[in-house]
Short mmCIF file of C-alpha atoms in Angstrom, two decimals:
data_model
loop_
_atom_site.label_atom_id
_atom_site.label_comp_id
_atom_site.label_asym_id
_atom_site.label_seq_id
_atom_site.Cartn_x
_atom_site.Cartn_y
_atom_site.Cartn_z
CA UNK A 110 -4.85 1.61 35.53
CA UNK A 111 -5.45 0.65 31.78
CA UNK A 112 -4.91 2.72 28.74
CA UNK A 113 -6.30 6.29 28.55
CA UNK A 114 -7.62 7.84 25.40
CA UNK A 115 -4.45 9.91 24.90
CA UNK A 116 -2.10 6.98 25.04
CA UNK A 117 -1.44 4.71 22.13
CA UNK A 118 0.74 1.70 21.51
CA UNK A 119 3.80 2.59 19.44
CA UNK A 120 4.77 0.08 16.81
CA UNK A 121 8.05 -1.69 17.54
CA UNK A 122 10.61 -3.47 15.27
CA UNK A 123 8.50 -6.68 15.22
CA UNK A 124 5.37 -4.76 14.30
CA UNK A 125 7.24 -3.04 11.41
CA UNK A 126 8.73 -6.32 10.36
CA UNK A 127 5.16 -7.63 10.07
CA UNK A 128 4.20 -4.64 7.91
CA UNK A 129 7.34 -5.19 5.71
CA UNK A 130 6.38 -8.86 5.30
CA UNK A 131 2.86 -7.83 4.29
CA UNK A 132 4.14 -5.44 1.74
CA UNK A 133 6.56 -8.03 0.33
CA UNK A 134 3.75 -10.69 0.12
CA UNK A 135 1.58 -8.29 -1.97
CA UNK A 136 4.58 -7.14 -3.94
CA UNK A 137 3.91 -3.51 -2.86
CA UNK A 138 7.56 -2.27 -3.06
CA UNK A 139 6.61 1.37 -2.79
CA UNK A 140 4.73 0.69 0.47
CA UNK A 141 7.70 -1.41 1.61
CA UNK A 142 10.28 1.36 1.14
CA UNK A 143 7.97 3.96 2.69
CA UNK A 144 7.61 1.76 5.82
CA UNK A 145 11.40 1.52 5.92
CA UNK A 146 11.70 5.26 5.67
CA UNK A 147 9.10 5.58 8.48
CA UNK A 148 11.10 3.30 10.74
CA UNK A 149 14.16 5.45 10.15
CA UNK A 150 12.24 8.70 10.67
CA UNK A 151 11.01 7.42 14.09
CA UNK A 152 14.34 6.08 15.15
CA UNK A 153 13.21 2.51 15.23
CA UNK A 154 16.23 0.26 14.61
CA UNK A 155 15.83 -2.73 12.41
CA UNK A 156 17.16 -6.22 13.28
CA UNK A 157 18.29 -9.21 11.31
CA UNK A 158 14.75 -9.91 10.26
CA UNK A 159 14.45 -6.37 8.93
CA UNK A 160 17.67 -6.83 6.89
CA UNK A 161 16.45 -10.11 5.56
CA UNK A 162 13.21 -8.44 4.40
CA UNK A 163 15.22 -5.58 2.76
CA UNK A 164 17.32 -8.19 0.90
CA UNK A 165 14.16 -9.93 -0.19
CA UNK A 166 12.66 -6.65 -1.48
CA UNK A 167 15.86 -5.86 -3.46
CA UNK A 168 15.70 -9.40 -4.92
CA UNK A 169 12.11 -8.83 -5.83
CA UNK A 170 12.94 -5.56 -7.65
CA UNK A 171 15.85 -7.28 -9.52
CA UNK A 172 13.50 -10.11 -10.49
CA UNK A 173 10.97 -7.59 -11.80
CA UNK A 174 13.61 -5.95 -13.95
CA UNK A 175 14.67 -9.21 -15.40
CA UNK A 176 11.16 -10.27 -16.29
CA UNK A 177 10.12 -7.07 -18.01
CA UNK A 178 9.71 -7.76 -21.78
CA UNK A 179 12.20 -6.04 -24.07
CA UNK A 180 10.87 -2.87 -25.76
CA UNK A 181 10.18 -4.65 -29.07
CA UNK A 182 7.79 -7.02 -27.32
CA UNK A 183 5.72 -4.21 -25.58
CA UNK A 184 2.83 -2.83 -27.57
CA UNK A 185 3.16 0.69 -29.00
CA UNK A 186 0.97 3.38 -27.43
CA UNK A 187 -2.37 3.91 -29.31
CA UNK A 188 -1.96 5.85 -32.56
CA UNK A 189 1.76 4.99 -33.16
CA UNK A 190 3.16 3.04 -35.99
CA UNK A 191 6.43 1.18 -36.54
CA UNK A 192 8.42 0.62 -39.71
CA UNK A 193 11.76 -0.93 -40.40
CA UNK A 194 14.24 1.16 -42.37
CA UNK A 195 15.49 -1.08 -45.23
CA UNK A 196 18.94 0.67 -45.36
CA UNK A 197 19.84 0.35 -41.62
CA UNK A 198 17.44 -2.36 -40.52
CA UNK A 199 16.51 -0.15 -37.53
CA UNK A 200 12.84 0.52 -36.53
CA UNK A 201 11.41 4.00 -36.65
CA UNK A 202 8.13 5.28 -35.35
CA UNK A 203 5.54 7.89 -36.03
CA UNK A 204 2.16 9.04 -34.80
CA UNK A 205 -0.61 8.41 -37.25
CA UNK A 206 -2.22 11.83 -36.51
CA UNK A 207 1.09 13.62 -37.64
CA UNK A 208 3.59 11.41 -39.46
CA UNK A 209 5.80 14.22 -40.72
CA UNK A 210 6.04 15.93 -37.26
CA UNK A 211 6.46 12.78 -35.09
CA UNK A 212 8.97 10.50 -36.88
CA UNK A 213 11.52 9.25 -34.42
CA UNK A 214 14.08 6.40 -33.89
CA UNK A 215 13.15 6.31 -30.21
CA UNK A 216 10.38 3.82 -29.35
CA UNK A 217 7.53 5.76 -27.78
CA UNK A 218 6.68 4.53 -24.30
#
């Protein structure tokens, strides 16, 4: 018998769980969620291990949100300046190339 060229092995839940683990290990959350979507699209049911990996990915995303520096610690984009308004104490921003046309209270990102 053996496998013929037109036959192929279809990944099962264990194979997908391995792919999910690899995505988690490399912190590739987009790949993780696209793999989950692929499982769902192919009708492959997850198991307890799948659910644990999903919980781990959600925790990883939450951790990433908590470790992002606040806006004031991130550098401004090239060509932007910041100044503190003495009356309000708030920062405002402008582009060096066009200070009059770009002044804003919103930190450019």
